[in-house]
Amino acid sequence: MKRKLALIMATVCTLIVAGCGNGGGNNAGNGGAATNAPKETAAAEATAAPAKDVTIKMFQFKVEIAEQLNALAEEYEKETGVKVEVETHGGGEDYGALLKAEIASGSEPEIFNNGGYTALVPYMDRATDLSDQPWAANLIPTAKTPATVDGKLYGMPMNVEGYGLIYNKDLFEQAGITEEPKTLTQLKDAAAKLKAAGITPFEATNEWWSMGIHLVNVGLAHQPDPKQFIEDVKAGTQTIKGNAVFEQWLDLVDVIFDNAQDNKMTTDYATQVAEFASGKAAMMLQGNWTQGDIDKIDPALSLGLLPLPINDEEGTILVGVPNNYIVNSKSAHPEEAKAFLNWLVTSETGQKYLTKEFKFIPAETNITADAADIGQVAVAVQEKSATALGWNWDMFPDGVTQGFGAAMQEYLGGQIDRGQLLEKLDKAVQDIVKQ
């Protein structure tokens, strides 16, 4: 398992091309980042030692790395004298709403997270052009797409991530499941075998973002042209209700919800991961970002990643750039923020944290990592990259996915039926578009 990430970046490129080609197009422009600045000048400006006794604020959403990010900030302060104040909001919190409130209060964090595409539009008055940064030349080309507008790069891709059904190989073996289920019929059969063996098939969560973003995206990603479908739904010329793919998608949703633990309506994200890691269920819908939290409970678990199938076609995992670091031009110290981000991906310390501590699949081709560092789930993401589909939710206006999540919560709780769920997904789009 000592494969180096550098040797498989071609595969990672393939997975992102496959994903973006299936709807990951940029409605605000695409292509690589442009720069007319001489490389020597750009590098010198970006890597110049920042001033001492400066504090920059990082308003970030990734709860899985909160502890490690705080430790990284301490390392940076030791090396440079610049203090990085990390404030984390995620998991069950609405990061987007909290970021808006933070800015409305008069606070302007130097660095914040943004998914790109439509989500970037409200922040274009603050987003700094990072095209001339030395790390930009090392990015996987299509990783730039979500934060690229008119040929300029307005964010540093955080990493590459993939999700599907993480499964416990030992529990599958106990239930007599010898092959990974790839179709919906095979997934149903696996759930039945697990139940017969006294094993809970799925650990579900009530989190709006897990259902409203990741699960709904399966129906979006399987459209013949996801980007066009989303544009048509926003325009009101197509609907989710009556769409053949979404009608079949409901069958996948039912398999997960109907075979989940009894207390699924009260299970938050942290509990979902902890219960799965404790062996209380065989599968959960999540991605490689959970590896660190799983390892804290049982680092010896033998894990794999299953595709998310619709109908009886072989399913796929879903892969993309989860978020971007935006440098806020209206903050007090944007240049120090640039220097910190450059240090993060170029210094030995920063790269160690990205791979060994954060367990990220880096978006930069120059960063290598042992498979043992990034974890079993990340390795599985790489291995299943050739057929991966993309992430499409950030093509919707802000607020739509929250509406998706609310509708999914009602369906999880049995308050609405299948037809009403699809109607509410359509309504979630139109309620925001009409505003």
GROMACS .gro file of C-alpha atoms in nm:
model
  435
    1MET     CA    1   0.000   0.000   0.000
    2LYS     CA    2   0.290   0.232  -0.051
    3ARG     CA    3   0.158   0.377  -0.373
    4LYS     CA    4   0.243   0.739  -0.407
    5LEU     CA    5  -0.029   0.986  -0.487
    6ALA     CA    6   0.187   1.141  -0.754
    7LEU     CA    7   0.176   0.817  -0.949
    8ILE     CA    8  -0.204   0.815  -0.959
    9MET     CA    9  -0.282   1.180  -1.021
   10ALA     CA   10  -0.364   1.089  -1.377
   11THR     CA   11  -0.642   0.877  -1.237
   12VAL     CA   12  -0.761   1.160  -1.017
   13CYS     CA   13  -0.767   1.386  -1.322
   14THR     CA   14  -0.977   1.124  -1.497
   15LEU     CA   15  -1.228   1.116  -1.215
   16ILE     CA   16  -1.269   1.491  -1.209
   17VAL     CA   17  -1.301   1.509  -1.586
   18ALA     CA   18  -1.563   1.238  -1.567
   19GLY     CA   19  -1.745   1.428  -1.294
   20CYS     CA   20  -1.728   1.774  -1.443
   21GLY     CA   21  -1.803   1.643  -1.787
   22ASN     CA   22  -2.129   1.514  -1.645
   23GLY     CA   23  -2.246   1.848  -1.523
   24GLY     CA   24  -1.959   2.012  -1.342
   25GLY     CA   25  -1.947   2.292  -1.596
   26ASN     CA   26  -1.888   2.644  -1.473
   27ASN     CA   27  -2.173   2.882  -1.539
   28ALA     CA   28  -1.941   3.169  -1.469
   29GLY     CA   29  -1.662   3.073  -1.709
   30ASN     CA   30  -1.412   2.793  -1.728
   31GLY     CA   31  -1.059   2.703  -1.823
   32GLY     CA   32  -0.729   2.747  -1.649
   33ALA     CA   33  -0.616   3.041  -1.446
   34ALA     CA   34  -0.454   3.320  -1.647
   35THR     CA   35  -0.156   3.522  -1.536
   36ASN     CA   36   0.063   3.782  -1.701
   37ALA     CA   37   0.288   3.830  -1.400
   38PRO     CA   38   0.646   3.705  -1.425
   39LYS     CA   39   0.682   3.385  -1.227
   40GLU     CA   40   0.975   3.518  -1.026
   41THR     CA   41   0.782   3.830  -0.921
   42ALA     CA   42   0.465   3.639  -0.836
   43ALA     CA   43   0.652   3.381  -0.633
   44ALA     CA   44   0.849   3.644  -0.447
   45GLU     CA   45   0.538   3.841  -0.356
   46ALA     CA   46   0.348   3.531  -0.244
   47THR     CA   47   0.628   3.379  -0.039
   48ALA     CA   48   0.765   3.696   0.117
   49ALA     CA   49   0.787   3.666   0.496
   50PRO     CA   50   0.472   3.817   0.645
   51ALA     CA   51   0.486   4.087   0.908
   52LYS     CA   52   0.515   3.993   1.274
   53ASP     CA   53   0.240   4.050   1.530
   54VAL     CA   54  -0.036   4.009   1.274
   55THR     CA   55  -0.351   3.805   1.325
   56ILE     CA   56  -0.552   3.667   1.034
   57LYS     CA   57  -0.888   3.501   1.074
   58MET     CA   58  -0.992   3.181   0.898
   59PHE     CA   59  -1.370   3.120   0.900
   60GLN     CA   60  -1.396   2.758   0.793
   61PHE     CA   61  -1.661   2.486   0.775
   62LYS     CA   62  -1.476   2.154   0.779
   63VAL     CA   63  -1.542   2.018   1.127
   64GLU     CA   64  -1.349   1.698   1.052
   65ILE     CA   65  -1.017   1.885   1.053
   66ALA     CA   66  -1.093   2.152   1.316
   67GLU     CA   67  -0.851   2.014   1.575
   68GLN     CA   68  -0.577   1.950   1.322
   69LEU     CA   69  -0.623   2.295   1.165
   70ASN     CA   70  -0.579   2.461   1.503
   71ALA     CA   71  -0.256   2.266   1.550
   72LEU     CA   72  -0.142   2.372   1.203
   73ALA     CA   73  -0.211   2.736   1.292
   74GLU     CA   74   0.016   2.702   1.594
   75GLU     CA   75   0.292   2.562   1.373
   76TYR     CA   76   0.254   2.856   1.135
   77GLU     CA   77   0.276   3.108   1.416
   78LYS     CA   78   0.596   2.943   1.542
   79GLU     CA   79   0.753   2.968   1.196
   80THR     CA   80   0.634   3.315   1.096
   81GLY     CA   81   0.506   3.506   1.396
   82VAL     CA   82   0.167   3.543   1.225
   83LYS     CA   83  -0.128   3.420   1.430
   84VAL     CA   84  -0.404   3.235   1.244
   85GLU     CA   85  -0.732   3.244   1.434
   86VAL     CA   86  -0.947   2.951   1.317
   87GLU     CA   87  -1.323   2.961   1.366
   88THR     CA   88  -1.505   2.643   1.260
   89HIS     CA   89  -1.875   2.612   1.180
   90GLY     CA   90  -2.007   2.300   1.012
   91GLY     CA   91  -2.166   1.965   1.074
   92GLY     CA   92  -2.524   2.052   1.174
   93GLU     CA   93  -2.467   2.427   1.142
   94ASP     CA   94  -2.555   2.631   0.833
   95TYR     CA   95  -2.212   2.757   0.740
   96GLY     CA   96  -2.339   2.983   0.459
   97ALA     CA   97  -2.585   3.164   0.686
   98LEU     CA   98  -2.323   3.202   0.958
   99LEU     CA   99  -2.070   3.345   0.712
  100LYS     CA  100  -2.323   3.602   0.594
  101ALA     CA  101  -2.396   3.695   0.955
  102GLU     CA  102  -2.024   3.724   1.028
  103ILE     CA  103  -1.973   3.967   0.743
  104ALA     CA  104  -2.293   4.159   0.821
  105SER     CA  105  -2.163   4.211   1.174
  106GLY     CA  106  -1.867   4.401   1.034
  107SER     CA  107  -1.618   4.119   1.071
  108GLU     CA  108  -1.421   4.044   0.755
  109PRO     CA  109  -1.229   3.715   0.791
  110GLU     CA  110  -0.915   3.697   0.580
  111ILE     CA  111  -1.000   3.347   0.456
  112PHE     CA  112  -1.338   3.177   0.418
  113ASN     CA  113  -1.479   2.875   0.238
  114ASN     CA  114  -1.690   2.877  -0.076
  115GLY     CA  115  -1.806   2.602  -0.311
  116GLY     CA  116  -1.768   2.805  -0.630
  117TYR     CA  117  -2.006   2.824  -0.927
  118THR     CA  118  -2.326   3.007  -0.827
  119ALA     CA  119  -2.222   3.015  -0.461
  120LEU     CA  120  -1.925   3.236  -0.550
  121VAL     CA  121  -2.133   3.509  -0.716
  122PRO     CA  122  -2.240   3.691  -0.394
  123TYR     CA  123  -1.877   3.711  -0.283
  124MET     CA  124  -1.715   3.834  -0.603
  125ASP     CA  125  -1.678   4.180  -0.450
  126ARG     CA  126  -1.451   4.023  -0.188
  127ALA     CA  127  -1.283   3.732  -0.368
  128THR     CA  128  -0.918   3.800  -0.453
  129ASP     CA  129  -0.772   3.692  -0.786
  130LEU     CA  130  -0.520   3.420  -0.698
  131SER     CA  131  -0.415   3.340  -1.054
  132ASP     CA  132  -0.059   3.462  -0.997
  133GLN     CA  133   0.005   3.250  -0.689
  134PRO     CA  134   0.289   2.999  -0.733
  135TRP     CA  135   0.073   2.699  -0.630
  136ALA     CA  136  -0.182   2.771  -0.905
  137ALA     CA  137   0.046   2.617  -1.169
  138ASN     CA  138   0.043   2.286  -0.980
  139LEU     CA  139  -0.335   2.244  -0.961
  140ILE     CA  140  -0.514   1.960  -1.135
  141PRO     CA  141  -0.653   2.167  -1.426
  142THR     CA  142  -1.021   2.088  -1.376
  143ALA     CA  143  -0.995   2.145  -1.000
  144LYS     CA  144  -0.978   2.515  -1.087
  145THR     CA  145  -1.317   2.518  -1.257
  146PRO     CA  146  -1.558   2.591  -0.968
  147ALA     CA  147  -1.371   2.907  -0.862
  148THR     CA  148  -1.266   3.030  -1.207
  149VAL     CA  149  -1.448   3.331  -1.354
  150ASP     CA  150  -1.351   3.486  -1.687
  151GLY     CA  151  -1.021   3.298  -1.684
  152LYS     CA  152  -0.921   3.418  -1.336
  153LEU     CA  153  -0.886   3.194  -1.031
  154TYR     CA  154  -1.067   3.328  -0.724
  155GLY     CA  155  -1.008   3.043  -0.481
  156MET     CA  156  -0.764   2.772  -0.377
  157PRO     CA  157  -0.925   2.427  -0.414
  158MET     CA  158  -0.924   2.268  -0.069
  159ASN     CA  159  -0.871   1.911  -0.192
  160VAL     CA  160  -1.035   1.636  -0.395
  161GLU     CA  161  -1.304   1.423  -0.229
  162GLY     CA  162  -1.536   1.140  -0.316
  163TYR     CA  163  -1.837   0.980  -0.153
  164GLY     CA  164  -2.057   0.674  -0.180
  165LEU     CA  165  -2.153   0.403   0.067
  166ILE     CA  166  -1.865   0.339   0.304
  167TYR     CA  167  -1.889  -0.020   0.421
  168ASN     CA  168  -1.741  -0.243   0.689
  169LYS     CA  169  -1.579  -0.539   0.512
  170ASP     CA  170  -1.583  -0.758   0.822
  171LEU     CA  171  -1.959  -0.714   0.870
  172PHE     CA  172  -2.015  -0.796   0.503
  173GLU     CA  173  -1.812  -1.113   0.549
  174GLN     CA  174  -2.015  -1.208   0.856
  175ALA     CA  175  -2.334  -1.175   0.649
  176GLY     CA  176  -2.192  -1.393   0.370
  177ILE     CA  177  -2.159  -1.108   0.120
  178THR     CA  178  -1.861  -1.201  -0.097
  179GLU     CA  179  -1.886  -0.940  -0.376
  180GLU     CA  180  -1.940  -0.566  -0.367
  181PRO     CA  181  -2.298  -0.479  -0.470
  182LYS     CA  182  -2.294  -0.257  -0.776
  183THR     CA  183  -2.661  -0.242  -0.881
  184LEU     CA  184  -2.969  -0.153  -0.679
  185THR     CA  185  -3.089  -0.514  -0.684
  186GLN     CA  186  -2.755  -0.630  -0.549
  187LEU     CA  187  -2.767  -0.359  -0.280
  188LYS     CA  188  -3.115  -0.474  -0.174
  189ASP     CA  189  -2.990  -0.833  -0.154
  190ALA     CA  190  -2.692  -0.724   0.057
  191ALA     CA  191  -2.924  -0.537   0.296
  192ALA     CA  192  -3.143  -0.847   0.332
  193LYS     CA  193  -2.841  -1.067   0.411
  194LEU     CA  194  -2.716  -0.820   0.669
  195LYS     CA  195  -3.055  -0.811   0.838
  196ALA     CA  196  -3.074  -1.190   0.840
  197ALA     CA  197  -2.738  -1.193   1.017
  198GLY     CA  198  -2.865  -0.950   1.280
  199ILE     CA  199  -2.663  -0.658   1.141
  200THR     CA  200  -2.813  -0.312   1.077
  201PRO     CA  201  -2.749  -0.243   0.707
  202PHE     CA  202  -2.729   0.140   0.711
  203GLU     CA  203  -2.642   0.410   0.963
  204ALA     CA  204  -2.840   0.710   0.839
  205THR     CA  205  -2.832   1.072   0.956
  206ASN     CA  206  -3.095   1.343   0.983
  207GLU     CA  207  -2.850   1.613   0.871
  208TRP     CA  208  -3.004   1.834   0.602
  209TRP     CA  209  -2.676   1.870   0.412
  210SER     CA  210  -2.604   1.498   0.390
  211MET     CA  211  -2.946   1.428   0.239
  212GLY     CA  212  -3.014   1.758   0.064
  213ILE     CA  213  -2.670   1.784  -0.094
  214HIS     CA  214  -2.504   1.445  -0.124
  215LEU     CA  215  -2.808   1.221  -0.167
  216VAL     CA  216  -3.003   1.454  -0.397
  217ASN     CA  217  -2.688   1.500  -0.606
  218VAL     CA  218  -2.706   1.133  -0.705
  219GLY     CA  219  -3.025   1.212  -0.898
  220LEU     CA  220  -2.870   1.524  -1.048
  221ALA     CA  221  -2.543   1.357  -1.149
  222HIS     CA  222  -2.722   1.075  -1.334
  223GLN     CA  223  -2.904   1.316  -1.566
  224PRO     CA  224  -2.783   1.296  -1.930
  225ASP     CA  225  -2.670   1.660  -1.897
  226PRO     CA  226  -2.679   1.766  -1.530
  227LYS     CA  227  -2.584   2.129  -1.595
  228GLN     CA  228  -2.858   2.174  -1.853
  229PHE     CA  229  -3.109   1.992  -1.633
  230ILE     CA  230  -3.034   2.226  -1.343
  231GLU     CA  231  -3.067   2.532  -1.565
  232ASP     CA  232  -3.400   2.402  -1.695
  233VAL     CA  233  -3.530   2.331  -1.345
  234LYS     CA  234  -3.432   2.682  -1.237
  235ALA     CA  235  -3.606   2.824  -1.545
  236GLY     CA  236  -3.917   2.616  -1.476
  237THR     CA  237  -3.904   2.438  -1.812
  238GLN     CA  238  -3.832   2.102  -1.644
  239THR     CA  239  -3.930   1.960  -1.309
  240ILE     CA  240  -3.780   1.706  -1.074
  241LYS     CA  241  -4.121   1.546  -1.029
  242GLY     CA  242  -4.190   1.336  -1.336
  243ASN     CA  243  -3.821   1.306  -1.423
  244ALA     CA  244  -3.744   0.940  -1.494
  245VAL     CA  245  -3.405   0.945  -1.323
  246PHE     CA  246  -3.543   1.097  -1.003
  247GLU     CA  247  -3.831   0.851  -1.000
  248GLN     CA  248  -3.572   0.570  -1.001
  249TRP     CA  249  -3.354   0.760  -0.752
  250LEU     CA  250  -3.637   0.731  -0.500
  251ASP     CA  251  -3.584   0.354  -0.495
  252LEU     CA  252  -3.225   0.406  -0.379
  253VAL     CA  253  -3.341   0.649  -0.111
  254ASP     CA  254  -3.596   0.396   0.014
  255VAL     CA  255  -3.339   0.116   0.034
  256ILE     CA  256  -3.122   0.333   0.260
  257PHE     CA  257  -3.399   0.481   0.476
  258ASP     CA  258  -3.600   0.158   0.511
  259ASN     CA  259  -3.295  -0.041   0.622
  260ALA     CA  260  -3.145   0.216   0.859
  261GLN     CA  261  -3.124   0.218   1.239
  262ASP     CA  262  -3.437   0.288   1.444
  263ASN     CA  263  -3.329   0.630   1.574
  264LYS     CA  264  -3.237   0.776   1.234
  265MET     CA  265  -3.450   1.087   1.290
  266THR     CA  266  -3.236   1.191   1.587
  267THR     CA  267  -2.894   1.085   1.454
  268ASP     CA  268  -2.667   1.378   1.376
  269TYR     CA  269  -2.349   1.357   1.170
  270ALA     CA  270  -2.109   1.298   1.459
  271THR     CA  271  -2.329   1.021   1.596
  272GLN     CA  272  -2.365   0.862   1.253
  273VAL     CA  273  -1.989   0.836   1.208
  274ALA     CA  274  -1.929   0.721   1.566
  275GLU     CA  275  -2.196   0.450   1.547
  276PHE     CA  276  -2.067   0.325   1.213
  277ALA     CA  277  -1.708   0.325   1.337
  278SER     CA  278  -1.822   0.126   1.641
  279GLY     CA  279  -1.956  -0.149   1.416
  280LYS     CA  280  -2.324  -0.081   1.481
  281ALA     CA  281  -2.409  -0.069   1.109
  282ALA     CA  282  -2.252  -0.206   0.794
  283MET     CA  283  -2.281   0.100   0.564
  284MET     CA  284  -2.319   0.476   0.571
  285LEU     CA  285  -2.357   0.739   0.302
  286GLN     CA  286  -2.045   0.951   0.348
  287GLY     CA  287  -1.705   1.021   0.193
  288ASN     CA  288  -1.335   1.004   0.258
  289TRP     CA  289  -1.355   1.312   0.482
  290THR     CA  290  -1.482   1.082   0.761
  291GLN     CA  291  -1.162   0.873   0.772
  292GLY     CA  292  -1.001   1.072   1.053
  293ASP     CA  293  -1.305   1.050   1.279
  294ILE     CA  294  -1.344   0.679   1.207
  295ASP     CA  295  -0.980   0.617   1.293
  296LYS     CA  296  -1.020   0.790   1.628
  297ILE     CA  297  -1.269   0.520   1.726
  298ASP     CA  298  -1.128   0.215   1.548
  299PRO     CA  299  -0.825   0.259   1.322
  300ALA     CA  300  -0.823  -0.116   1.253
  301LEU     CA  301  -1.155  -0.119   1.068
  302SER     CA  302  -1.137  -0.273   0.721
  303LEU     CA  303  -1.327  -0.033   0.495
  304GLY     CA  304  -1.441  -0.013   0.135
  305LEU     CA  305  -1.652   0.223  -0.075
  306LEU     CA  306  -1.959   0.117  -0.270
  307PRO     CA  307  -2.117   0.302  -0.562
  308LEU     CA  308  -2.461   0.462  -0.537
  309PRO     CA  309  -2.672   0.281  -0.797
  310ILE     CA  310  -2.991   0.387  -0.973
  311ASN     CA  311  -3.209   0.110  -1.113
  312ASP     CA  312  -3.011  -0.193  -1.235
  313GLU     CA  313  -2.726  -0.006  -1.396
  314GLU     CA  314  -2.394  -0.022  -1.214
  315GLY     CA  315  -2.366   0.272  -0.980
  316THR     CA  316  -2.084   0.520  -0.936
  317ILE     CA  317  -1.920   0.717  -0.662
  318LEU     CA  318  -1.941   1.099  -0.674
  319VAL     CA  319  -1.623   1.306  -0.686
  320GLY     CA  320  -1.537   1.674  -0.685
  321VAL     CA  321  -1.369   1.969  -0.517
  322PRO     CA  322  -1.553   2.012  -0.187
  323ASN     CA  323  -1.469   2.375  -0.133
  324ASN     CA  324  -1.228   2.657  -0.198
  325TYR     CA  325  -1.033   2.891   0.026
  326ILE     CA  326  -1.126   3.249  -0.066
  327VAL     CA  327  -0.895   3.536   0.027
  328ASN     CA  328  -1.108   3.832   0.134
  329SER     CA  329  -0.987   4.153  -0.029
  330LYS     CA  330  -1.194   4.356   0.221
  331SER     CA  331  -1.015   4.206   0.520
  332ALA     CA  332  -0.733   4.377   0.705
  333HIS     CA  333  -0.454   4.142   0.591
  334PRO     CA  334  -0.522   3.976   0.252
  335GLU     CA  335  -0.151   3.955   0.166
  336GLU     CA  336  -0.077   3.762   0.486
  337ALA     CA  337  -0.368   3.533   0.399
  338LYS     CA  338  -0.211   3.462   0.059
  339ALA     CA  339   0.121   3.384   0.227
  340PHE     CA  340  -0.047   3.140   0.466
  341LEU     CA  341  -0.222   2.952   0.186
  342ASN     CA  342   0.100   2.934  -0.012
  343TRP     CA  343   0.281   2.795   0.294
  344LEU     CA  344   0.003   2.541   0.341
  345VAL     CA  345   0.069   2.371   0.006
  346THR     CA  346   0.442   2.435  -0.042
  347SER     CA  347   0.605   2.393   0.300
  348GLU     CA  348   0.703   2.056   0.441
  349THR     CA  349   0.490   2.122   0.749
  350GLY     CA  350   0.183   2.225   0.550
  351GLN     CA  351   0.203   1.929   0.314
  352LYS     CA  352   0.243   1.691   0.609
  353TYR     CA  353  -0.075   1.822   0.764
  354LEU     CA  354  -0.267   1.805   0.435
  355THR     CA  355  -0.191   1.438   0.386
  356LYS     CA  356  -0.108   1.280   0.722
  357GLU     CA  357  -0.335   1.485   0.948
  358PHE     CA  358  -0.620   1.605   0.724
  359LYS     CA  359  -0.601   1.285   0.516
  360PHE     CA  360  -0.676   1.489   0.203
  361ILE     CA  361  -0.636   1.384  -0.157
  362PRO     CA  362  -0.446   1.701  -0.260
  363ALA     CA  363  -0.563   1.910  -0.553
  364GLU     CA  364  -0.198   1.990  -0.633
  365THR     CA  365  -0.001   1.752  -0.851
  366ASN     CA  366   0.328   1.825  -0.673
  367ILE     CA  367   0.216   1.690  -0.335
  368THR     CA  368   0.279   1.321  -0.272
  369ALA     CA  369   0.139   1.101   0.002
  370ASP     CA  370   0.146   0.740   0.108
  371ALA     CA  371  -0.184   0.562   0.070
  372ALA     CA  372  -0.153   0.473   0.439
  373ASP     CA  373  -0.162   0.844   0.523
  374ILE     CA  374  -0.476   0.943   0.333
  375GLY     CA  375  -0.669   0.633   0.439
  376GLN     CA  376  -0.859   0.339   0.293
  377VAL     CA  377  -1.161   0.539   0.179
  378ALA     CA  378  -0.948   0.789  -0.014
  379VAL     CA  379  -0.765   0.502  -0.180
  380ALA     CA  380  -1.102   0.354  -0.279
  381VAL     CA  381  -1.202   0.691  -0.426
  382GLN     CA  382  -0.892   0.680  -0.643
  383GLU     CA  383  -0.953   0.320  -0.749
  384LYS     CA  384  -1.314   0.392  -0.855
  385SER     CA  385  -1.233   0.720  -1.026
  386ALA     CA  386  -1.274   0.611  -1.387
  387THR     CA  387  -1.654   0.598  -1.370
  388ALA     CA  388  -1.709   0.874  -1.113
  389LEU     CA  389  -1.977   1.138  -1.163
  390GLY     CA  390  -1.955   1.498  -1.045
  391TRP     CA  391  -2.082   1.736  -0.781
  392ASN     CA  392  -2.356   1.968  -0.904
  393TRP     CA  393  -2.528   2.130  -0.607
  394ASP     CA  394  -2.335   2.458  -0.616
  395MET     CA  395  -2.498   2.534  -0.952
  396PHE     CA  396  -2.814   2.614  -0.756
  397PRO     CA  397  -2.860   2.952  -0.586
  398ASP     CA  398  -2.785   2.975  -0.216
  399GLY     CA  399  -3.072   2.838  -0.011
  400VAL     CA  400  -3.190   2.570  -0.253
  401THR     CA  401  -2.997   2.283  -0.096
  402GLN     CA  402  -3.127   2.381   0.247
  403GLY     CA  403  -3.477   2.345   0.102
  404PHE     CA  404  -3.381   2.007  -0.043
  405GLY     CA  405  -3.257   1.902   0.300
  406ALA     CA  406  -3.578   2.008   0.476
  407ALA     CA  407  -3.785   1.806   0.230
  408MET     CA  408  -3.560   1.503   0.275
  409GLN     CA  409  -3.596   1.528   0.653
  410GLU     CA  410  -3.974   1.516   0.615
  411TYR     CA  411  -3.946   1.210   0.394
  412LEU     CA  412  -3.703   1.042   0.634
  413GLY     CA  413  -3.960   1.091   0.910
  414GLY     CA  414  -4.247   0.954   0.701
  415GLN     CA  415  -4.433   1.287   0.698
  416ILE     CA  416  -4.461   1.302   0.318
  417ASP     CA  417  -4.479   1.043   0.042
  418ARG     CA  418  -4.264   0.998  -0.268
  419GLY     CA  419  -4.465   1.227  -0.491
  420GLN     CA  420  -4.477   1.501  -0.229
  421LEU     CA  421  -4.100   1.476  -0.182
  422LEU     CA  422  -4.034   1.542  -0.550
  423GLU     CA  423  -4.285   1.829  -0.546
  424LYS     CA  424  -4.106   1.983  -0.250
  425LEU     CA  425  -3.769   1.951  -0.424
  426ASP     CA  426  -3.911   2.150  -0.716
  427LYS     CA  427  -4.062   2.404  -0.476
  428ALA     CA  428  -3.726   2.446  -0.300
  429VAL     CA  429  -3.578   2.564  -0.631
  430GLN     CA  430  -3.862   2.793  -0.733
  431ASP     CA  431  -3.893   2.954  -0.389
  432ILE     CA  432  -3.534   3.077  -0.418
  433VAL     CA  433  -3.537   3.157  -0.790
  434LYS     CA  434  -3.846   3.378  -0.751
  435GLN     CA  435  -3.691   3.585  -0.476
   0.00000   0.00000   0.00000
